[in-house]
């Protein structure tokens, strides 16, 4: 591949770039040492050391044993006072020796202060903040001590809770209201989940939650930005790079920018451009570019663009680099061949993509303790689970750079919400100005990431508007009128935010909210929907998710308890705690969803036999329930991805991937990165090749009068999904067993060479449940399995059980064989093999060792098969592995 510059000639990097000069190379000094904190309004309070830096107040109070860990027991209740106090952070640092150099500017850069902060340097106020998401910069050249002198930096954080309450009083004409948390959160530009959610605690943090730096320079690169345009043919691409420069007094007419584009450390092209009117711009074109693809569809090559600020003598004054991927991405909304509404699918490099994935919340209530490695572990879990999209939910934060870096590297598409959720936000002038500053700052920070495929204005604010009957006239296109309604935040979602995205990231699709589209937010034919009529709403059966579909389902879910290890971690006395049972007050405290007891009980009692004791088996049953529910959704919605003109459902994002604390919630993986059983069930359904079965009962009366002479037929529909980009030829096999005896009652190859067209699902057949004798209700005792075989290798498998499972006469196997093979040589790592003489539902392996990673779990076993579960990570001691299944 060759990249060519369009202006000012093509140059190669030279060693002369580092020649000496009187100009200063920008230096960046972390202000991360010697920090201490105290409570401002307590006479006995004294400065104490922080836990780390960046930090927040709860972490520091825990570190100094002033408060208990709020994640343990009910300690959350005992730490609420923290959020209503004023806290002071303080440090000292020396002035760099460049202080006296001619033209050198010294700037303090604050990447994030949470939230209402007053910053003083050497006793002088230099900054006030009111938004935890806006990075701030302050010129302190005239405020710092002389070279080598010690400076005192002090930051006072006022309680966001109290300020929010006062803001609500200040604007009584606004209709304050929300789901989750206190309505005062709507007035505060702080992570909304800090106020408590139906899966998270109320922990109103404050503090310097992101890094602080001291920068010294004469001129600097203020912003490196570029647009990429991949031709529809995919054979050429254009990169237009621009660097905005903060030019020092001595350098007004003398600076140049050298742009370099490289890949895998090799410079492909470079160009030097003069700085004019504070910026420099260059255009690069390439033939046969290396394209970035989502996981499964191709590789993720990342280019680097580097801007080097040069003096006339070629000395380097500043360097900024960003990685990017070349890809052609869009959201396609067009009419369907034979259904109402329009499509809503993502097309990457001309490939329509079925987006199976999950919704993401902040992975901790205390963000500063999330390491880059923890972010990578989370993203890798998603990718290993065959997920290709993560939606960053609007009640959290614009995530840390390491999160988006990991998504770039592993091929995960990101649906990025702006940070508004579940409420009626105000729209006074001060608030609107703050919102615009926040949006501008964060779009600039994130727009270079190839993973970001869509910006969405909010989470469920339009749903809140509908539920409360707030004013919204879809025919009124005058933004000024929107401000005069009782839903003024429409101005944010349909004016401010789209304007910002159009100006700063024009190549990325903007969506006003999630959900949004059609005649209302529940319209399944346009845009995206949040399908909560399973669990919430009308509490439909999860077996009917195909009737609850939408063009793109960006939320749905089912709760489950976390790992028993996680429960023991949060119980104050662990395994010996008297509250170690499902209905205890401590266990209930670690479930924040209103009515969770009724809802879990409803879906359990509708679907399976279960018991509360032992606790471990009850936890297993909730996880099996969640696994069955989520697998049903993915299986049935993927069935509706039927190819060009028939993209009836183009994606499903489960609520939710992760947790911010140890809790029973909708998460597929708990706070400690321990997958629940649903994670594995979803992983199987999102594989490239799958086969699906669904039972249905058809009753036909002999005439219109009778209620006795009725013929009932139990049928099974069969289909396959091929998300690969290749045409596949497979054999289709069908088997059946008696659930009580384990005897095989049916076996047949339905097709020797069935064609699976690429990137779609296809119907295979519909057949009656194979029984030996009709009209004796034998169908409820028959387990059916379908297989796809390609070139002698099984590529898909699905076991279908009678519904509901509670009616099935499940047998305890006399010989459930669990064996470990390999592990001592290159043949394997101790993989586990399972077989049984009768059908067994949901066989799950459990181990106390978090270092042991199972590639699969919660597997249905049928006679005559031996199922393999791959084992990675630490060596697995089979003697420490326990086995559970339904009916144990």
PDB file of C-alpha atoms in Angstrom, residues 571-768:
ATOM      1  CA  UNK A 571     -21.947 -10.890  52.898  1.00  0.00           C
ATOM      2  CA  UNK A 572     -20.114  -9.505  55.965  1.00  0.00           C
ATOM      3  CA  UNK A 573     -19.442 -12.993  57.345  1.00  0.00           C
ATOM      4  CA  UNK A 574     -19.136 -14.753  54.012  1.00  0.00           C
ATOM      5  CA  UNK A 575     -20.249 -18.359  54.023  1.00  0.00           C
ATOM      6  CA  UNK A 576     -21.000 -18.146  57.741  1.00  0.00           C
ATOM      7  CA  UNK A 577     -23.301 -15.144  57.443  1.00  0.00           C
ATOM      8  CA  UNK A 578     -26.814 -15.713  58.854  1.00  0.00           C
ATOM      9  CA  UNK A 579     -28.209 -13.805  55.856  1.00  0.00           C
ATOM     10  CA  UNK A 580     -26.825 -16.349  53.430  1.00  0.00           C
ATOM     11  CA  UNK A 581     -30.192 -17.288  51.921  1.00  0.00           C
ATOM     12  CA  UNK A 582     -32.154 -15.980  48.905  1.00  0.00           C
ATOM     13  CA  UNK A 583     -34.767 -13.876  50.729  1.00  0.00           C
ATOM     14  CA  UNK A 584     -32.553 -12.321  53.369  1.00  0.00           C
ATOM     15  CA  UNK A 585     -32.517  -8.565  53.860  1.00  0.00           C
ATOM     16  CA  UNK A 586     -28.837  -8.321  52.887  1.00  0.00           C
ATOM     17  CA  UNK A 587     -29.323 -10.293  49.685  1.00  0.00           C
ATOM     18  CA  UNK A 588     -32.401  -8.200  48.870  1.00  0.00           C
ATOM     19  CA  UNK A 589     -30.344  -5.059  49.554  1.00  0.00           C
ATOM     20  CA  UNK A 590     -28.006  -6.164  46.798  1.00  0.00           C
ATOM     21  CA  UNK A 591     -30.808  -6.028  44.250  1.00  0.00           C
ATOM     22  CA  UNK A 592     -31.958  -2.493  43.492  1.00  0.00           C
ATOM     23  CA  UNK A 593     -34.730  -3.317  41.008  1.00  0.00           C
ATOM     24  CA  UNK A 594     -38.205  -2.454  42.247  1.00  0.00           C
ATOM     25  CA  UNK A 595     -40.363  -5.563  42.493  1.00  0.00           C
ATOM     26  CA  UNK A 596     -37.479  -7.892  41.739  1.00  0.00           C
ATOM     27  CA  UNK A 597     -38.817 -10.531  44.118  1.00  0.00           C
ATOM     28  CA  UNK A 598     -42.137 -10.755  42.274  1.00  0.00           C
ATOM     29  CA  UNK A 599     -40.617 -10.669  38.825  1.00  0.00           C
ATOM     30  CA  UNK A 600     -37.958 -13.320  39.406  1.00  0.00           C
ATOM     31  CA  UNK A 601     -40.546 -15.482  41.146  1.00  0.00           C
ATOM     32  CA  UNK A 602     -43.018 -15.024  38.285  1.00  0.00           C
ATOM     33  CA  UNK A 603     -40.615 -16.166  35.590  1.00  0.00           C
ATOM     34  CA  UNK A 604     -39.238 -18.987  37.708  1.00  0.00           C
ATOM     35  CA  UNK A 605     -42.644 -20.350  38.646  1.00  0.00           C
ATOM     36  CA  UNK A 606     -43.855 -20.103  35.034  1.00  0.00           C
ATOM     37  CA  UNK A 607     -40.894 -22.002  33.649  1.00  0.00           C
ATOM     38  CA  UNK A 608     -39.178 -24.441  35.974  1.00  0.00           C
ATOM     39  CA  UNK A 609     -39.224 -26.390  39.168  1.00  0.00           C
ATOM     40  CA  UNK A 610     -36.968 -24.668  41.657  1.00  0.00           C
ATOM     41  CA  UNK A 611     -36.228 -24.493  45.343  1.00  0.00           C
ATOM     42  CA  UNK A 612     -34.659 -21.984  47.705  1.00  0.00           C
ATOM     43  CA  UNK A 613     -32.366 -24.448  49.413  1.00  0.00           C
ATOM     44  CA  UNK A 614     -29.562 -25.024  48.971  1.00  0.00           C
ATOM     45  CA  UNK A 615     -28.871 -21.381  48.099  1.00  0.00           C
ATOM     46  CA  UNK A 616     -26.423 -22.509  45.416  1.00  0.00           C
ATOM     47  CA  UNK A 617     -29.163 -24.343  43.520  1.00  0.00           C
ATOM     48  CA  UNK A 618     -31.509 -21.361  43.692  1.00  0.00           C
ATOM     49  CA  UNK A 619     -28.766 -19.127  42.294  1.00  0.00           C
ATOM     50  CA  UNK A 620     -28.243 -21.688  39.550  1.00  0.00           C
ATOM     51  CA  UNK A 621     -31.962 -21.661  38.695  1.00  0.00           C
ATOM     52  CA  UNK A 622     -32.057 -17.860  38.349  1.00  0.00           C
ATOM     53  CA  UNK A 623     -29.024 -18.018  36.084  1.00  0.00           C
ATOM     54  CA  UNK A 624     -30.520 -20.810  34.003  1.00  0.00           C
ATOM     55  CA  UNK A 625     -33.713 -18.765  33.688  1.00  0.00           C
ATOM     56  CA  UNK A 626     -31.716 -15.772  32.460  1.00  0.00           C
ATOM     57  CA  UNK A 627     -29.762 -17.967  30.050  1.00  0.00           C
ATOM     58  CA  UNK A 628     -32.941 -19.458  28.567  1.00  0.00           C
ATOM     59  CA  UNK A 629     -34.541 -16.028  28.257  1.00  0.00           C
ATOM     60  CA  UNK A 630     -31.637 -14.237  26.571  1.00  0.00           C
ATOM     61  CA  UNK A 631     -30.817 -17.161  24.291  1.00  0.00           C
ATOM     62  CA  UNK A 632     -34.439 -17.215  23.169  1.00  0.00           C
ATOM     63  CA  UNK A 633     -34.276 -13.528  22.264  1.00  0.00           C
ATOM     64  CA  UNK A 634     -31.082 -13.764  20.229  1.00  0.00           C
ATOM     65  CA  UNK A 635     -32.176 -16.971  18.531  1.00  0.00           C
ATOM     66  CA  UNK A 636     -35.577 -15.626  17.501  1.00  0.00           C
ATOM     67  CA  UNK A 637     -34.437 -12.141  16.485  1.00  0.00           C
ATOM     68  CA  UNK A 638     -31.503 -13.463  14.494  1.00  0.00           C
ATOM     69  CA  UNK A 639     -34.055 -15.582  12.635  1.00  0.00           C
ATOM     70  CA  UNK A 640     -35.502 -12.293  11.320  1.00  0.00           C
ATOM     71  CA  UNK A 641     -32.201 -11.271   9.699  1.00  0.00           C
ATOM     72  CA  UNK A 642     -33.140 -12.711   6.314  1.00  0.00           C
ATOM     73  CA  UNK A 643     -30.967 -10.905   3.791  1.00  0.00           C
ATOM     74  CA  UNK A 644     -31.303  -7.887   1.475  1.00  0.00           C
ATOM     75  CA  UNK A 645     -34.725  -6.240   1.753  1.00  0.00           C
ATOM     76  CA  UNK A 646     -35.657  -8.537   4.625  1.00  0.00           C
ATOM     77  CA  UNK A 647     -33.608  -7.142   7.515  1.00  0.00           C
ATOM     78  CA  UNK A 648     -36.599  -7.286   9.851  1.00  0.00           C
ATOM     79  CA  UNK A 649     -34.386  -7.263  12.929  1.00  0.00           C
ATOM     80  CA  UNK A 650     -30.785  -6.103  12.567  1.00  0.00           C
ATOM     81  CA  UNK A 651     -29.445  -6.196  16.084  1.00  0.00           C
ATOM     82  CA  UNK A 652     -30.009  -7.047  19.714  1.00  0.00           C
ATOM     83  CA  UNK A 653     -28.136  -5.527  22.653  1.00  0.00           C
ATOM     84  CA  UNK A 654     -28.883  -7.148  25.972  1.00  0.00           C
ATOM     85  CA  UNK A 655     -29.263  -5.083  29.091  1.00  0.00           C
ATOM     86  CA  UNK A 656     -26.612  -5.452  30.371  1.00  0.00           C
ATOM     87  CA  UNK A 657     -23.049  -6.791  30.048  1.00  0.00           C
ATOM     88  CA  UNK A 658     -21.617  -5.694  33.383  1.00  0.00           C
ATOM     89  CA  UNK A 659     -22.164  -4.408  36.918  1.00  0.00           C
ATOM     90  CA  UNK A 660     -20.708  -1.512  38.917  1.00  0.00           C
ATOM     91  CA  UNK A 661     -20.828  -3.377  42.261  1.00  0.00           C
ATOM     92  CA  UNK A 662     -21.705  -6.882  43.542  1.00  0.00           C
ATOM     93  CA  UNK A 663     -25.445  -7.195  42.903  1.00  0.00           C
ATOM     94  CA  UNK A 664     -28.263  -9.298  41.505  1.00  0.00           C
ATOM     95  CA  UNK A 665     -29.075  -7.581  38.225  1.00  0.00           C
ATOM     96  CA  UNK A 666     -29.606  -7.992  34.498  1.00  0.00           C
ATOM     97  CA  UNK A 667     -25.844  -8.290  33.908  1.00  0.00           C
ATOM     98  CA  UNK A 668     -24.499 -11.330  32.063  1.00  0.00           C
ATOM     99  CA  UNK A 669     -21.179 -10.980  33.893  1.00  0.00           C
ATOM    100  CA  UNK A 670     -20.984  -9.853  37.497  1.00  0.00           C
ATOM    101  CA  UNK A 671     -18.841  -7.153  39.074  1.00  0.00           C
ATOM    102  CA  UNK A 672     -15.866  -9.488  39.545  1.00  0.00           C
ATOM    103  CA  UNK A 673     -15.898 -10.497  35.836  1.00  0.00           C
ATOM    104  CA  UNK A 674     -17.471 -13.837  36.692  1.00  0.00           C
ATOM    105  CA  UNK A 675     -19.737 -14.850  33.800  1.00  0.00           C
ATOM    106  CA  UNK A 676     -23.245 -15.965  34.599  1.00  0.00           C
ATOM    107  CA  UNK A 677     -24.645 -18.894  32.660  1.00  0.00           C
ATOM    108  CA  UNK A 678     -26.392 -16.533  30.234  1.00  0.00           C
ATOM    109  CA  UNK A 679     -23.035 -15.349  28.943  1.00  0.00           C
ATOM    110  CA  UNK A 680     -22.354 -18.810  27.508  1.00  0.00           C
ATOM    111  CA  UNK A 681     -25.875 -19.274  26.140  1.00  0.00           C
ATOM    112  CA  UNK A 682     -25.640 -15.948  24.315  1.00  0.00           C
ATOM    113  CA  UNK A 683     -22.159 -16.818  23.070  1.00  0.00           C
ATOM    114  CA  UNK A 684     -23.574 -19.921  21.404  1.00  0.00           C
ATOM    115  CA  UNK A 685     -26.469 -18.025  19.827  1.00  0.00           C
ATOM    116  CA  UNK A 686     -24.138 -15.352  18.427  1.00  0.00           C
ATOM    117  CA  UNK A 687     -21.823 -17.855  16.756  1.00  0.00           C
ATOM    118  CA  UNK A 688     -21.390 -17.464  13.006  1.00  0.00           C
ATOM    119  CA  UNK A 689     -23.375 -20.621  12.223  1.00  0.00           C
ATOM    120  CA  UNK A 690     -26.373 -21.617  14.354  1.00  0.00           C
ATOM    121  CA  UNK A 691     -29.479 -23.726  14.070  1.00  0.00           C
ATOM    122  CA  UNK A 692     -32.754 -22.910  15.777  1.00  0.00           C
ATOM    123  CA  UNK A 693     -35.933 -24.723  16.738  1.00  0.00           C
ATOM    124  CA  UNK A 694     -39.204 -23.392  18.120  1.00  0.00           C
ATOM    125  CA  UNK A 695     -42.240 -25.364  19.196  1.00  0.00           C
ATOM    126  CA  UNK A 696     -45.806 -24.299  18.545  1.00  0.00           C
ATOM    127  CA  UNK A 697     -49.172 -25.877  19.295  1.00  0.00           C
ATOM    128  CA  UNK A 698     -51.945 -25.769  16.699  1.00  0.00           C
ATOM    129  CA  UNK A 699     -55.498 -26.679  17.729  1.00  0.00           C
ATOM    130  CA  UNK A 700     -58.247 -27.119  15.129  1.00  0.00           C
ATOM    131  CA  UNK A 701     -61.872 -27.815  16.152  1.00  0.00           C
ATOM    132  CA  UNK A 702     -63.882 -30.173  13.965  1.00  0.00           C
ATOM    133  CA  UNK A 703     -66.480 -27.445  13.494  1.00  0.00           C
ATOM    134  CA  UNK A 704     -67.259 -23.993  14.819  1.00  0.00           C
ATOM    135  CA  UNK A 705     -69.458 -25.319  17.624  1.00  0.00           C
ATOM    136  CA  UNK A 706     -67.426 -27.983  19.366  1.00  0.00           C
ATOM    137  CA  UNK A 707     -65.013 -27.527  22.198  1.00  0.00           C
ATOM    138  CA  UNK A 708     -64.407 -31.255  22.594  1.00  0.00           C
ATOM    139  CA  UNK A 709     -63.660 -32.555  19.122  1.00  0.00           C
ATOM    140  CA  UNK A 710     -60.397 -30.657  18.672  1.00  0.00           C
ATOM    141  CA  UNK A 711     -57.296 -31.860  16.894  1.00  0.00           C
ATOM    142  CA  UNK A 712     -54.054 -30.650  18.448  1.00  0.00           C
ATOM    143  CA  UNK A 713     -50.751 -30.774  16.596  1.00  0.00           C
ATOM    144  CA  UNK A 714     -47.350 -29.991  18.146  1.00  0.00           C
ATOM    145  CA  UNK A 715     -45.012 -28.584  15.533  1.00  0.00           C
ATOM    146  CA  UNK A 716     -41.403 -27.449  15.458  1.00  0.00           C
ATOM    147  CA  UNK A 717     -40.058 -24.820  13.108  1.00  0.00           C
ATOM    148  CA  UNK A 718     -36.407 -25.179  12.082  1.00  0.00           C
ATOM    149  CA  UNK A 719     -34.104 -22.538  10.659  1.00  0.00           C
ATOM    150  CA  UNK A 720     -30.395 -21.807  10.392  1.00  0.00           C
ATOM    151  CA  UNK A 721     -28.406 -18.583  10.611  1.00  0.00           C
ATOM    152  CA  UNK A 722     -25.217 -17.960   8.691  1.00  0.00           C
ATOM    153  CA  UNK A 723     -23.523 -14.713   9.761  1.00  0.00           C
ATOM    154  CA  UNK A 724     -20.384 -15.541   7.828  1.00  0.00           C
ATOM    155  CA  UNK A 725     -19.766 -14.010   4.424  1.00  0.00           C
ATOM    156  CA  UNK A 726     -19.423 -17.345   2.677  1.00  0.00           C
ATOM    157  CA  UNK A 727     -21.992 -19.669   1.159  1.00  0.00           C
ATOM    158  CA  UNK A 728     -22.002 -22.836   3.233  1.00  0.00           C
ATOM    159  CA  UNK A 729     -23.176 -26.337   2.390  1.00  0.00           C
ATOM    160  CA  UNK A 730     -24.253 -28.416   5.375  1.00  0.00           C
ATOM    161  CA  UNK A 731     -26.003 -31.604   6.314  1.00  0.00           C
ATOM    162  CA  UNK A 732     -29.055 -31.203   8.563  1.00  0.00           C
ATOM    163  CA  UNK A 733     -29.615 -33.897  11.171  1.00  0.00           C
ATOM    164  CA  UNK A 734     -32.502 -34.361  13.579  1.00  0.00           C
ATOM    165  CA  UNK A 735     -32.721 -36.628  16.617  1.00  0.00           C
ATOM    166  CA  UNK A 736     -35.189 -37.157  19.462  1.00  0.00           C
ATOM    167  CA  UNK A 737     -35.171 -38.917  22.850  1.00  0.00           C
ATOM    168  CA  UNK A 738     -37.600 -39.909  25.516  1.00  0.00           C
ATOM    169  CA  UNK A 739     -36.824 -37.647  28.460  1.00  0.00           C
ATOM    170  CA  UNK A 740     -37.545 -40.343  31.059  1.00  0.00           C
ATOM    171  CA  UNK A 741     -35.891 -43.428  29.594  1.00  0.00           C
ATOM    172  CA  UNK A 742     -33.233 -41.703  27.523  1.00  0.00           C
ATOM    173  CA  UNK A 743     -34.121 -43.945  24.596  1.00  0.00           C
ATOM    174  CA  UNK A 744     -33.525 -42.483  21.160  1.00  0.00           C
ATOM    175  CA  UNK A 745     -36.907 -42.305  19.431  1.00  0.00           C
ATOM    176  CA  UNK A 746     -36.010 -40.626  16.157  1.00  0.00           C
ATOM    177  CA  UNK A 747     -32.945 -40.020  13.997  1.00  0.00           C
ATOM    178  CA  UNK A 748     -32.871 -38.749  10.444  1.00  0.00           C
ATOM    179  CA  UNK A 749     -30.733 -36.745   8.065  1.00  0.00           C
ATOM    180  CA  UNK A 750     -33.156 -34.182   6.680  1.00  0.00           C
ATOM    181  CA  UNK A 751     -30.744 -32.758   4.103  1.00  0.00           C
ATOM    182  CA  UNK A 752     -27.411 -33.983   2.802  1.00  0.00           C
ATOM    183  CA  UNK A 753     -26.439 -30.690   1.163  1.00  0.00           C
ATOM    184  CA  UNK A 754     -28.461 -27.763   2.411  1.00  0.00           C
ATOM    185  CA  UNK A 755     -27.292 -24.336   1.221  1.00  0.00           C
ATOM    186  CA  UNK A 756     -26.814 -21.552   3.754  1.00  0.00           C
ATOM    187  CA  UNK A 757     -26.552 -18.292   1.872  1.00  0.00           C
ATOM    188  CA  UNK A 758     -24.141 -15.796   3.430  1.00  0.00           C
ATOM    189  CA  UNK A 759     -25.106 -13.220   6.049  1.00  0.00           C
ATOM    190  CA  UNK A 760     -28.705 -14.230   6.643  1.00  0.00           C
ATOM    191  CA  UNK A 761     -31.040 -16.727   8.210  1.00  0.00           C
ATOM    192  CA  UNK A 762     -32.984 -19.263   6.225  1.00  0.00           C
ATOM    193  CA  UNK A 763     -35.988 -21.435   7.026  1.00  0.00           C
ATOM    194  CA  UNK A 764     -35.291 -25.164   6.732  1.00  0.00           C
ATOM    195  CA  UNK A 765     -38.529 -26.961   7.539  1.00  0.00           C
ATOM    196  CA  UNK A 766     -41.447 -27.358   9.890  1.00  0.00           C
ATOM    197  CA  UNK A 767     -42.378 -30.766  11.262  1.00  0.00           C
ATOM    198  CA  UNK A 768     -44.475 -32.395  13.922  1.00  0.00           C
TER     199      UNK A 768
END
